[in-house]
mmCIF file of C-alpha atoms and ligand atoms in Angstrom:
data_model
loop_
_atom_site.group_PDB
_atom_site.id
_atom_site.type_symbol
_atom_site.label_atom_id
_atom_site.label_comp_id
_atom_site.label_asym_id
_atom_site.label_seq_id
_atom_site.Cartn_x
_atom_site.Cartn_y
_atom_site.Cartn_z
ATOM 1 C CA MET A 1 118.832 51.999 241.297
ATOM 2 C CA PRO A 2 115.631 52.998 239.523
ATOM 3 C CA SER A 3 116.130 55.881 237.156
ATOM 4 C CA LEU A 4 114.217 59.101 237.512
ATOM 5 C CA LEU A 5 112.556 58.374 234.202
ATOM 6 C CA ALA A 6 111.278 55.028 235.425
ATOM 7 C CA LEU A 7 109.916 56.599 238.580
ATOM 8 C CA LEU A 8 108.216 59.308 236.582
ATOM 9 C CA THR A 9 106.727 56.790 234.201
ATOM 10 C CA ALA A 10 105.456 54.715 237.098
ATOM 11 C CA ALA A 11 103.898 57.759 238.726
ATOM 12 C CA LEU A 12 102.244 58.780 235.473
ATOM 13 C CA LEU A 13 100.922 55.295 234.848
ATOM 14 C CA ALA A 14 99.527 55.144 238.346
ATOM 15 C CA SER A 15 97.734 58.421 238.012
ATOM 16 C CA TRP A 16 96.461 57.513 234.566
ATOM 17 C CA ALA A 17 95.214 54.097 235.586
ATOM 18 C CA PRO A 18 91.583 54.132 234.573
ATOM 19 C CA LEU A 19 88.857 53.182 236.993
ATOM 20 C CA PRO A 20 88.290 49.457 236.708
ATOM 21 C CA THR A 21 85.957 49.142 233.768
ATOM 22 C CA GLU A 22 82.564 47.609 234.278
ATOM 23 C CA ALA A 23 82.030 44.325 232.584
ATOM 24 C CA GLY A 24 79.671 44.478 229.658
ATOM 25 C CA SER A 25 76.384 42.675 229.913
ATOM 26 C CA TRP A 26 73.934 41.104 227.497
ATOM 27 C CA TRP A 27 71.629 43.883 228.664
ATOM 28 C CA SER A 28 73.529 46.005 226.150
ATOM 29 C CA LEU A 29 71.468 44.257 223.445
ATOM 30 C CA ALA A 30 68.656 46.527 224.613
ATOM 31 C CA MET A 31 70.697 49.650 223.934
ATOM 32 C CA ASN A 32 72.068 48.916 220.496
ATOM 33 C CA PRO A 33 69.641 47.839 217.818
ATOM 34 C CA VAL A 34 70.345 44.273 216.772
ATOM 35 C CA GLN A 35 70.198 43.617 213.057
ATOM 36 C CA ARG A 36 67.139 41.713 211.962
ATOM 37 C CA PRO A 37 67.603 38.215 210.556
ATOM 38 C CA GLU A 38 66.862 39.141 206.963
ATOM 39 C CA MET A 39 69.868 41.416 207.042
ATOM 40 C CA PHE A 40 72.240 38.660 208.126
ATOM 41 C CA ILE A 41 74.531 37.296 205.502
ATOM 42 C CA ILE A 42 74.422 33.525 205.564
ATOM 43 C CA GLY A 43 77.577 32.087 207.033
ATOM 44 C CA ALA A 44 78.906 35.449 208.108
ATOM 45 C CA GLN A 45 79.911 35.516 211.735
ATOM 46 C CA PRO A 46 80.751 39.138 212.508
ATOM 47 C CA VAL A 47 77.283 39.956 213.852
ATOM 48 C CA CYS A 48 77.929 38.036 217.039
ATOM 49 C CA SER A 49 81.492 39.219 217.502
ATOM 50 C CA GLN A 50 80.345 42.811 217.113
ATOM 51 C CA LEU A 51 77.626 42.636 219.724
ATOM 52 C CA PRO A 52 79.102 44.036 222.904
ATOM 53 C CA GLY A 53 78.589 42.536 226.311
ATOM 54 C CA LEU A 54 78.196 38.859 225.457
ATOM 55 C CA SER A 55 80.130 36.243 227.411
ATOM 56 C CA PRO A 56 81.952 33.526 225.423
ATOM 57 C CA GLY A 57 79.078 31.084 225.916
ATOM 58 C CA GLN A 58 76.515 33.668 224.906
ATOM 59 C CA ARG A 59 78.545 34.459 221.815
ATOM 60 C CA LYS A 60 78.395 30.784 220.813
ATOM 61 C CA LEU A 61 74.643 30.741 221.343
ATOM 62 C CA CYS A 62 74.450 33.872 219.230
ATOM 63 C CA GLN A 63 76.214 32.071 216.396
ATOM 64 C CA LEU A 64 73.841 29.115 216.659
ATOM 65 C CA TYR A 65 70.686 31.187 217.077
ATOM 66 C CA GLN A 66 71.406 34.473 215.320
ATOM 67 C CA GLU A 67 67.765 35.138 214.558
ATOM 68 C CA HIS A 68 67.000 35.073 218.306
ATOM 69 C CA MET A 69 69.260 37.999 219.095
ATOM 70 C CA ALA A 70 66.870 40.766 218.106
ATOM 71 C CA TYR A 71 64.257 39.255 220.411
ATOM 72 C CA ILE A 72 66.676 38.931 223.305
ATOM 73 C CA GLY A 73 67.380 42.632 222.811
ATOM 74 C CA GLU A 74 63.669 43.360 222.750
ATOM 75 C CA GLY A 75 63.178 41.278 225.910
ATOM 76 C CA ALA A 76 65.959 43.120 227.695
ATOM 77 C CA LYS A 77 64.375 46.418 226.665
ATOM 78 C CA THR A 78 60.980 45.331 227.971
ATOM 79 C CA GLY A 79 62.590 44.267 231.246
ATOM 80 C CA ILE A 80 64.462 47.541 231.652
ATOM 81 C CA ARG A 81 61.338 49.577 230.890
ATOM 82 C CA GLU A 82 59.360 47.605 233.447
ATOM 83 C CA CYS A 83 62.131 48.052 236.015
ATOM 84 C CA GLN A 84 62.023 51.807 235.441
ATOM 85 C CA HIS A 85 58.266 51.813 235.843
ATOM 86 C CA GLN A 86 58.341 49.819 239.094
ATOM 87 C CA PHE A 87 61.101 51.981 240.575
ATOM 88 C CA ARG A 88 60.095 55.363 239.171
ATOM 89 C CA GLN A 89 59.305 56.718 242.625
ATOM 90 C CA ARG A 90 62.283 55.349 244.448
ATOM 91 C CA ARG A 91 65.747 56.633 245.215
ATOM 92 C CA TRP A 92 67.257 54.092 242.870
ATOM 93 C CA ASN A 93 65.130 54.380 239.740
ATOM 94 C CA CYS A 94 66.733 51.784 237.473
ATOM 95 C CA SER A 95 68.214 54.388 235.164
ATOM 96 C CA THR A 96 70.643 53.241 232.535
ATOM 97 C CA VAL A 97 74.019 54.927 232.472
ATOM 98 C CA ASP A 98 75.845 53.571 229.426
ATOM 99 C CA ASN A 99 75.577 51.207 226.491
ATOM 100 C CA THR A 100 77.817 48.386 227.659
ATOM 101 C CA SER A 101 77.315 47.802 231.372
ATOM 102 C CA VAL A 102 73.880 49.451 231.039
ATOM 103 C CA PHE A 103 73.196 50.043 234.750
ATOM 104 C CA GLY A 104 76.768 50.857 235.720
ATOM 105 C CA ARG A 105 78.647 49.782 238.790
ATOM 106 C CA VAL A 106 75.624 49.423 241.089
ATOM 107 C CA MET A 107 75.059 45.969 239.608
ATOM 108 C CA GLN A 108 78.394 44.829 241.030
ATOM 109 C CA ILE A 109 76.747 44.983 244.416
ATOM 110 C CA GLY A 110 74.600 41.929 245.097
ATOM 111 C CA SER A 111 71.724 44.010 246.430
ATOM 112 C CA ARG A 112 67.950 43.579 246.377
ATOM 113 C CA GLU A 113 67.783 46.032 243.469
ATOM 114 C CA THR A 114 70.308 43.987 241.523
ATOM 115 C CA ALA A 115 68.225 40.889 242.271
ATOM 116 C CA PHE A 116 65.127 42.541 240.791
ATOM 117 C CA THR A 117 67.001 43.714 237.710
ATOM 118 C CA TYR A 118 68.285 40.221 236.922
ATOM 119 C CA ALA A 119 64.848 38.714 237.428
ATOM 120 C CA VAL A 120 62.897 41.214 235.365
ATOM 121 C CA SER A 121 65.323 41.118 232.454
ATOM 122 C CA ALA A 122 65.339 37.316 232.374
ATOM 123 C CA ALA A 123 61.549 37.508 232.417
ATOM 124 C CA GLY A 124 61.675 39.911 229.477
ATOM 125 C CA VAL A 125 63.616 37.386 227.420
ATOM 126 C CA VAL A 126 61.138 34.551 228.137
ATOM 127 C CA ASN A 127 58.351 36.908 227.171
ATOM 128 C CA ALA A 128 59.922 38.069 223.905
ATOM 129 C CA ILE A 129 61.076 34.639 222.722
ATOM 130 C CA SER A 130 57.743 32.942 223.602
ATOM 131 C CA ARG A 131 55.886 35.498 221.541
ATOM 132 C CA ALA A 132 58.348 35.385 218.645
ATOM 133 C CA CYS A 133 57.751 31.632 218.452
ATOM 134 C CA ARG A 134 54.002 32.120 218.223
ATOM 135 C CA GLU A 135 54.389 34.798 215.581
ATOM 136 C CA GLY A 136 56.474 32.444 213.482
ATOM 137 C CA GLU A 137 59.561 34.648 213.612
ATOM 138 C CA LEU A 138 61.985 31.895 214.632
ATOM 139 C CA SER A 139 62.838 28.805 212.633
ATOM 140 C CA THR A 140 63.414 26.598 215.695
ATOM 141 C CA CYS A 141 60.018 26.991 217.359
ATOM 142 C CA GLY A 142 56.364 27.554 216.624
ATOM 143 C CA CYS A 143 53.077 27.731 218.530
ATOM 144 C CA SER A 144 52.914 26.350 222.024
ATOM 145 C CA ARG A 145 52.359 22.630 222.227
ATOM 146 C CA THR A 146 51.216 22.576 225.823
ATOM 147 C CA ALA A 147 48.768 19.806 226.591
ATOM 148 C CA ARG A 148 45.132 20.724 226.934
ATOM 149 C CA PRO A 149 44.376 21.819 230.506
ATOM 150 C CA LYS A 150 42.372 19.152 232.355
ATOM 151 C CA ASP A 151 39.830 21.648 233.666
ATOM 152 C CA LEU A 152 38.928 23.070 230.260
ATOM 153 C CA PRO A 153 35.203 22.442 229.537
ATOM 154 C CA ARG A 154 34.906 19.473 227.264
ATOM 155 C CA ASP A 155 33.212 21.237 224.355
ATOM 156 C CA TRP A 156 35.814 23.990 224.117
ATOM 157 C CA LEU A 157 38.469 23.528 221.478
ATOM 158 C CA TRP A 158 42.111 23.513 222.468
ATOM 159 C CA GLY A 159 44.337 24.392 219.616
ATOM 160 C CA GLY A 160 44.681 28.047 218.946
ATOM 161 C CA CYS A 161 48.260 29.099 218.344
ATOM 162 C CA GLY A 162 49.623 29.880 221.789
ATOM 163 C CA ASP A 163 52.687 31.713 223.087
ATOM 164 C CA ASN A 164 55.461 29.142 223.370
ATOM 165 C CA VAL A 165 56.507 29.671 226.976
ATOM 166 C CA GLU A 166 58.153 26.252 227.213
ATOM 167 C CA TYR A 167 60.566 27.185 224.467
ATOM 168 C CA GLY A 168 60.957 30.744 225.764
ATOM 169 C CA TYR A 169 61.768 29.462 229.221
ATOM 170 C CA ARG A 170 64.296 26.917 227.996
ATOM 171 C CA PHE A 171 66.025 29.294 225.626
ATOM 172 C CA ALA A 172 66.217 32.088 228.203
ATOM 173 C CA LYS A 173 67.711 29.659 230.676
ATOM 174 C CA GLU A 174 70.418 28.645 228.215
ATOM 175 C CA PHE A 175 71.208 32.153 227.173
ATOM 176 C CA VAL A 176 70.846 34.274 230.303
ATOM 177 C CA ASP A 177 72.448 31.748 232.653
ATOM 178 C CA ALA A 178 75.341 30.968 230.278
ATOM 179 C CA ARG A 179 77.408 33.806 231.694
ATOM 180 C CA GLU A 180 77.056 32.498 235.253
ATOM 181 C CA ARG A 181 77.664 28.883 234.358
ATOM 182 C CA GLU A 182 80.969 29.555 232.658
ATOM 183 C CA LYS A 183 82.468 31.136 235.745
ATOM 184 C CA ASN A 184 84.442 28.832 237.985
ATOM 185 C CA PHE A 185 84.919 30.303 241.415
ATOM 186 C CA ALA A 186 86.058 28.460 244.505
ATOM 187 C CA LYS A 187 83.199 26.865 246.419
ATOM 188 C CA GLY A 188 82.080 29.036 249.246
ATOM 189 C CA SER A 189 83.809 32.174 247.904
ATOM 190 C CA GLU A 190 81.997 35.487 247.776
ATOM 191 C CA GLU A 191 82.108 35.380 243.986
ATOM 192 C CA GLN A 192 80.470 31.970 243.916
ATOM 193 C CA GLY A 193 77.774 33.267 246.248
ATOM 194 C CA ARG A 194 77.063 36.022 243.770
ATOM 195 C CA VAL A 195 76.817 33.506 240.922
ATOM 196 C CA LEU A 196 74.267 31.495 242.907
ATOM 197 C CA MET A 197 72.350 34.666 243.674
ATOM 198 C CA ASN A 198 72.192 35.590 239.974
ATOM 199 C CA LEU A 199 71.058 32.107 238.984
ATOM 200 C CA GLN A 200 68.313 32.089 241.608
ATOM 201 C CA ASN A 201 67.003 35.506 240.540
ATOM 202 C CA ASN A 202 67.181 34.712 236.817
ATOM 203 C CA GLU A 203 65.106 31.613 237.514
ATOM 204 C CA ALA A 204 62.582 33.534 239.604
ATOM 205 C CA GLY A 205 62.095 35.937 236.719
ATOM 206 C CA ARG A 206 61.621 33.181 234.150
ATOM 207 C CA ARG A 207 59.186 31.322 236.362
ATOM 208 C CA ALA A 208 57.054 34.401 236.884
ATOM 209 C CA VAL A 209 56.396 34.574 233.141
ATOM 210 C CA TYR A 210 55.914 30.820 232.868
ATOM 211 C CA LYS A 211 53.493 30.585 235.766
ATOM 212 C CA MET A 212 51.466 33.624 234.842
ATOM 213 C CA ALA A 213 50.819 32.505 231.285
ATOM 214 C CA ASP A 214 47.170 31.499 231.174
ATOM 215 C CA VAL A 215 44.424 30.124 228.992
ATOM 216 C CA ALA A 216 42.734 32.603 226.686
ATOM 217 C CA CYS A 217 39.662 31.795 224.606
ATOM 218 C CA LYS A 218 37.702 33.214 221.715
ATOM 219 C CA CYS A 219 34.042 32.734 220.891
ATOM 220 C CA HIS A 220 32.766 31.443 217.594
ATOM 221 C CA GLY A 221 29.297 30.503 216.492
ATOM 222 C CA VAL A 222 26.305 32.107 214.901
ATOM 223 C CA SER A 223 25.961 35.810 215.669
ATOM 224 C CA GLY A 224 28.141 35.796 218.758
ATOM 225 C CA SER A 225 26.275 32.948 220.407
ATOM 226 C CA CYS A 226 29.560 31.614 221.714
ATOM 227 C CA SER A 227 28.449 28.059 221.134
ATOM 228 C CA LEU A 228 32.012 27.245 220.199
ATOM 229 C CA LYS A 229 35.173 28.339 221.970
ATOM 230 C CA THR A 230 38.761 28.008 220.867
ATOM 231 C CA CYS A 231 41.418 28.338 223.546
ATOM 232 C CA TRP A 232 45.163 28.662 223.675
ATOM 233 C CA LEU A 233 48.001 29.543 226.048
ATOM 234 C CA GLN A 234 48.697 33.257 226.352
ATOM 235 C CA LEU A 235 51.388 35.271 228.098
ATOM 236 C CA ALA A 236 50.258 37.560 230.900
ATOM 237 C CA GLU A 237 50.633 41.271 230.352
ATOM 238 C CA PHE A 238 54.202 42.118 231.202
ATOM 239 C CA ARG A 239 53.053 44.770 233.692
ATOM 240 C CA LYS A 240 51.535 41.972 235.796
ATOM 241 C CA VAL A 241 54.825 40.088 235.710
ATOM 242 C CA GLY A 242 56.535 43.280 236.852
ATOM 243 C CA ASP A 243 54.058 43.761 239.693
ATOM 244 C CA GLN A 244 54.587 40.178 240.812
ATOM 245 C CA LEU A 245 58.374 40.498 240.749
ATOM 246 C CA LYS A 246 58.132 43.795 242.639
ATOM 247 C CA GLU A 247 56.301 41.921 245.386
ATOM 248 C CA LYS A 248 59.107 39.375 245.360
ATOM 249 C CA TYR A 249 61.536 42.276 245.677
ATOM 250 C CA ASP A 250 59.703 43.510 248.770
ATOM 251 C CA SER A 251 59.934 40.078 250.363
ATOM 252 C CA ALA A 252 63.424 39.204 249.046
ATOM 253 C CA ALA A 253 65.558 37.099 251.360
ATOM 254 C CA ALA A 254 69.047 37.993 252.569
ATOM 255 C CA VAL A 255 71.317 34.987 252.003
ATOM 256 C CA ARG A 256 74.990 34.111 252.286
ATOM 257 C CA VAL A 257 77.119 31.379 250.795
ATOM 258 C CA THR A 258 78.160 28.439 252.968
ATOM 259 C CA ARG A 259 81.573 26.803 252.892
ATOM 260 C CA ARG A 260 80.009 23.975 250.936
ATOM 261 C CA GLY A 261 78.953 26.386 248.231
ATOM 262 C CA LYS A 262 75.215 26.648 248.876
ATOM 263 C CA LEU A 263 73.116 29.663 249.764
ATOM 264 C CA GLU A 264 71.610 29.847 253.240
ATOM 265 C CA LEU A 265 69.356 32.374 254.891
ATOM 266 C CA VAL A 266 71.058 34.984 257.029
ATOM 267 C CA ASN A 267 68.060 34.829 259.345
ATOM 268 C CA SER A 268 67.163 31.181 259.729
ATOM 269 C CA ARG A 269 63.795 31.917 261.323
ATOM 270 C CA PHE A 270 62.327 32.730 257.920
ATOM 271 C CA ASN A 271 61.068 30.161 255.439
ATOM 272 C CA PRO A 272 63.701 29.080 252.936
ATOM 273 C CA PRO A 273 63.262 30.767 249.554
ATOM 274 C CA THR A 274 61.451 28.834 246.827
ATOM 275 C CA PRO A 275 62.677 28.989 243.215
ATOM 276 C CA GLU A 276 60.141 31.788 242.686
ATOM 277 C CA ASP A 277 61.719 34.050 245.305
ATOM 278 C CA LEU A 278 64.387 36.709 244.991
ATOM 279 C CA VAL A 279 67.541 36.596 247.113
ATOM 280 C CA TYR A 280 70.405 39.000 247.736
ATOM 281 C CA VAL A 281 73.842 38.751 249.322
ATOM 282 C CA ASP A 282 74.767 42.401 249.967
ATOM 283 C CA PRO A 283 73.016 45.305 251.660
ATOM 284 C CA SER A 284 71.945 48.074 249.289
ATOM 285 C CA PRO A 285 74.388 50.934 248.841
ATOM 286 C CA ASP A 286 73.386 54.425 249.875
ATOM 287 C CA TYR A 287 71.332 55.700 246.948
ATOM 288 C CA CYS A 288 71.029 59.203 248.426
ATOM 289 C CA LEU A 289 74.371 60.572 247.394
ATOM 290 C CA ARG A 290 76.313 60.244 244.213
ATOM 291 C CA ASN A 291 79.185 57.836 244.708
ATOM 292 C CA ASP A 292 81.455 56.729 241.878
ATOM 293 C CA THR A 293 82.684 53.726 243.834
ATOM 294 C CA THR A 294 79.262 52.173 244.297
ATOM 295 C CA GLY A 295 77.822 53.630 241.095
ATOM 296 C CA SER A 296 75.000 55.347 242.957
ATOM 297 C CA LEU A 297 73.747 58.390 241.032
ATOM 298 C CA GLY A 298 72.234 60.061 244.070
ATOM 299 C CA THR A 299 68.873 61.783 244.200
ATOM 300 C CA GLN A 300 69.975 65.364 243.608
ATOM 301 C CA GLY A 301 67.762 66.892 240.940
ATOM 302 C CA ARG A 302 65.051 64.233 241.250
ATOM 303 C CA LEU A 303 61.444 65.356 241.208
ATOM 304 C CA CYS A 304 59.618 64.680 244.450
ATOM 305 C CA ASN A 305 56.106 65.035 245.826
ATOM 306 C CA LYS A 306 55.831 67.575 248.595
ATOM 307 C CA THR A 307 52.724 66.103 250.179
ATOM 308 C CA SER A 308 53.490 62.397 249.918
ATOM 309 C CA GLU A 309 54.839 60.529 252.893
ATOM 310 C CA GLY A 310 55.980 57.658 250.733
ATOM 311 C CA MET A 311 59.287 57.016 248.985
ATOM 312 C CA ASP A 312 58.351 59.602 246.346
ATOM 313 C CA GLY A 313 57.815 62.282 248.995
ATOM 314 C CA CYS A 314 60.438 64.989 249.237
ATOM 315 C CA ALA A 315 61.405 63.986 252.781
ATOM 316 C CA LEU A 316 62.477 60.458 251.860
ATOM 317 C CA MET A 317 63.508 61.058 248.262
ATOM 318 C CA CYS A 318 65.803 63.957 249.146
ATOM 319 C CA CYS A 319 67.210 62.145 252.207
ATOM 320 C CA GLY A 320 66.636 65.173 254.418
ATOM 321 C CA ARG A 321 68.678 67.561 252.237
ATOM 322 C CA GLY A 322 65.630 69.621 251.368
ATOM 323 C CA TYR A 323 64.265 70.623 247.990
ATOM 324 C CA ASP A 324 63.903 73.505 245.585
ATOM 325 C CA GLN A 325 60.591 74.649 244.240
ATOM 326 C CA PHE A 326 59.934 75.873 240.738
ATOM 327 C CA LYS A 327 56.919 76.529 238.618
ATOM 328 C CA SER A 328 56.372 74.709 235.412
ATOM 329 C CA VAL A 329 53.680 74.969 232.818
ATOM 330 C CA ARG A 330 51.656 71.918 232.009
ATOM 331 C CA VAL A 331 49.557 71.897 228.868
ATOM 332 C CA GLU A 332 46.441 69.802 229.067
ATOM 333 C CA ARG A 333 43.361 69.102 227.008
ATOM 334 C CA CYS A 334 40.379 70.893 228.455
ATOM 335 C CA HIS A 335 36.848 72.112 227.712
ATOM 336 C CA CYS A 336 36.286 69.029 225.641
ATOM 337 C CA ARG A 337 33.000 69.002 223.734
ATOM 338 C CA PHE A 338 31.328 66.188 221.953
ATOM 339 C CA HIS A 339 30.269 66.982 218.409
ATOM 340 C CA TRP A 340 27.512 65.104 216.602
ATOM 341 C CA CYS A 341 28.654 62.773 215.161
ATOM 342 C CA CYS A 342 31.254 61.536 216.255
ATOM 343 C CA PHE A 343 34.233 63.419 217.452
ATOM 344 C CA VAL A 344 35.470 65.255 220.495
ATOM 345 C CA ARG A 345 37.074 68.643 220.215
ATOM 346 C CA CYS A 346 39.204 70.018 223.028
ATOM 347 C CA ARG A 347 41.069 73.148 223.747
ATOM 348 C CA LYS A 348 44.508 73.333 225.202
ATOM 349 C CA CYS A 349 44.859 74.892 228.603
ATOM 350 C CA ALA A 350 48.102 75.878 230.195
ATOM 351 C CA GLN A 351 48.267 75.354 233.899
ATOM 352 C CA THR A 352 51.030 76.442 236.202
ATOM 353 C CA VAL A 353 52.037 73.734 238.611
ATOM 354 C CA ASP A 354 54.508 73.703 241.462
ATOM 355 C CA GLN A 355 57.306 71.201 241.156
ATOM 356 C CA PHE A 356 59.872 70.167 243.684
ATOM 357 C CA VAL A 357 63.343 68.843 243.099
ATOM 358 C CA CYS A 358 65.829 67.471 245.614
ATOM 359 C CA LYS A 359 68.796 69.591 246.618
HETATM 360 C C1 NAG B 401 74.263 54.196 222.841
HETATM 361 O O1 NAG B 401 73.787 53.606 221.639
HETATM 362 C C2 NAG B 401 72.834 54.393 220.966
HETATM 363 C C3 NAG B 401 72.302 53.611 219.787
HETATM 364 O O2 NAG B 401 73.290 52.849 219.170
HETATM 365 C C4 NAG B 401 73.482 55.711 220.521
HETATM 366 O O3 NAG B 401 72.534 56.541 219.879
HETATM 367 C C5 NAG B 401 74.004 56.423 221.779
HETATM 368 O O4 NAG B 401 74.689 57.600 221.399
HETATM 369 C C6 NAG B 401 74.935 55.526 222.567
HETATM 370 N N1 NAG B 401 75.257 56.174 223.811
HETATM 371 C C7 NAG B 401 76.496 56.210 224.302
HETATM 372 C C8 NAG B 401 76.669 56.905 225.608
HETATM 373 O O5 NAG B 401 77.434 55.705 223.725
HETATM 374 C C1 NAG B 402 81.223 55.720 248.523
HETATM 375 O O1 NAG B 402 80.782 54.481 249.006
HETATM 376 C C2 NAG B 402 81.779 53.732 249.666
HETATM 377 C C3 NAG B 402 81.239 52.357 249.967
HETATM 378 O O2 NAG B 402 80.028 52.431 250.681
HETATM 379 C C4 NAG B 402 82.213 54.475 250.922
HETATM 380 O O3 NAG B 402 83.210 53.765 251.613
HETATM 381 C C5 NAG B 402 82.725 55.843 250.516
HETATM 382 O O4 NAG B 402 83.007 56.626 251.669
HETATM 383 C C6 NAG B 402 81.697 56.583 249.643
HETATM 384 N N1 NAG B 402 82.301 57.782 249.086
HETATM 385 C C7 NAG B 402 81.734 58.973 249.149
HETATM 386 C C8 NAG B 402 82.442 60.084 248.489
HETATM 387 O O5 NAG B 402 80.661 59.124 249.704
HETATM 388 C C1 NAG B 403 66.324 58.647 237.580
HETATM 389 O O1 NAG B 403 67.386 59.109 238.371
HETATM 390 C C2 NAG B 403 68.394 59.756 237.643
HETATM 391 C C3 NAG B 403 69.527 60.085 238.607
HETATM 392 O O2 NAG B 403 69.110 60.727 239.744
HETATM 393 C C4 NAG B 403 67.812 61.004 236.978
HETATM 394 O O3 NAG B 403 68.810 61.643 236.208
HETATM 395 C C5 NAG B 403 66.667 60.589 236.084
HETATM 396 O O4 NAG B 403 66.037 61.743 235.543
HETATM 397 C C6 NAG B 403 65.647 59.795 236.857
HETATM 398 N N1 NAG B 403 64.635 59.295 235.952
HETATM 399 C C7 NAG B 403 63.344 59.508 236.170
HETATM 400 C C8 NAG B 403 62.409 58.951 235.140
HETATM 401 O O5 NAG B 403 62.924 60.110 237.138
HETATM 402 C C1 NAG B 404 51.511 63.609 245.743
HETATM 403 O O1 NAG B 404 51.145 62.741 246.804
HETATM 404 C C2 NAG B 404 49.794 62.875 247.197
HETATM 405 C C3 NAG B 404 49.606 62.025 248.463
HETATM 406 O O2 NAG B 404 50.163 60.754 248.289
HETATM 407 C C4 NAG B 404 48.902 62.475 246.043
HETATM 408 O O3 NAG B 404 47.542 62.579 246.427
HETATM 409 C C5 NAG B 404 49.193 63.350 244.840
HETATM 410 O O4 NAG B 404 48.443 62.935 243.717
HETATM 411 C C6 NAG B 404 50.671 63.313 244.491
HETATM 412 N N1 NAG B 404 50.947 64.347 243.488
HETATM 413 C C7 NAG B 404 51.606 64.066 242.354
HETATM 414 C C8 NAG B 404 51.821 65.215 241.440
HETATM 415 O O5 NAG B 404 51.984 62.954 242.079
#
């Protein structure tokens, strides 16, 4: 017969059982500054074991490529910032909630938003590593060695030091996908479907950076005559990559895993996704209300636009709950005058503006 003490202990343990903790993610490299290479002690390993959120495979890569870690962190940060820009006017706004899981439980749902987040952060890593190579920050890569484009005019020189997107792409693939590749779920299981989804979206993000890198040129020659041009490969502005991936988000395809362990479209009338497309396996959770199970933060307290009919408008943003109005003071530069020569002097004007926040 179980003793009273045992029963009590069991009851206490049950009530104390913590919520299942979210797995850490390499995204956490964006939240905690990674030590720069010159601060590493040769042969010392603790750097990698102290970085939270890495999977075993990523930890090994960290040991092999320690000097890359700061740039992976930078790439993740760039990706997160871009995600927050693209979603600033939406119910889910890509906000970070902690330093280990970074986005919290919402990423456990294989939604469209999760798809975008994986893609844009993988893109951030390609971007950061490609640039670091060009800047000579990494010992394993240098300037791009892409072949001269065939359509480049014959008298233009090819040979400026370009962003190394080939290396950035390959390294990001190794590192970002490592976590997915080391999982071993049964073929056709839901978990395997999610792994395939992550891999597809990581790839779409990397390809966006790769494909959008373009030729840039500089003029030389006597007094700007531009008789001579030197050209090289250059990354696109990351904002453009974000815009492109946002379009992919809008056209993302709902997929499911087959018994054979492949993804297939839920609606077979659509074109199958290409490697550049985003896919998702789960419907989005309700982002209107706070829900600790799904990790949704809800839209209470979010600023909204009273006159907009879009997602940033109070009607949609507040999900019909209504909004509160308050006045806030905005200080702006005003009455600016040009002074000869050459500066502009402004005054500061305070303006009262109406603001609206969701109930
Ligand atoms: C996250 O990390 C940053 C930098 O290391 C630190 O300032 C901040 O307090 C941490 N936040 C939490 C919630 O632990
Ligand atoms: C939270 O979301 C889950 C899953 O959608 C749902 O079943 C549950 O009722 C929600 N909880 C609250 C408090 O809204
Ligand atoms: C994003 O949403 C969260 C939760 O509703 C809110 O706390 C945060 O202020 C929002 N961020 C921006 C930039 O609007
Ligand atoms: C609110 O939305 C309207 C209509 O879309 C727009 O013209 C206006 O600039 C927006 N106001 C703010 C403060 O964003």
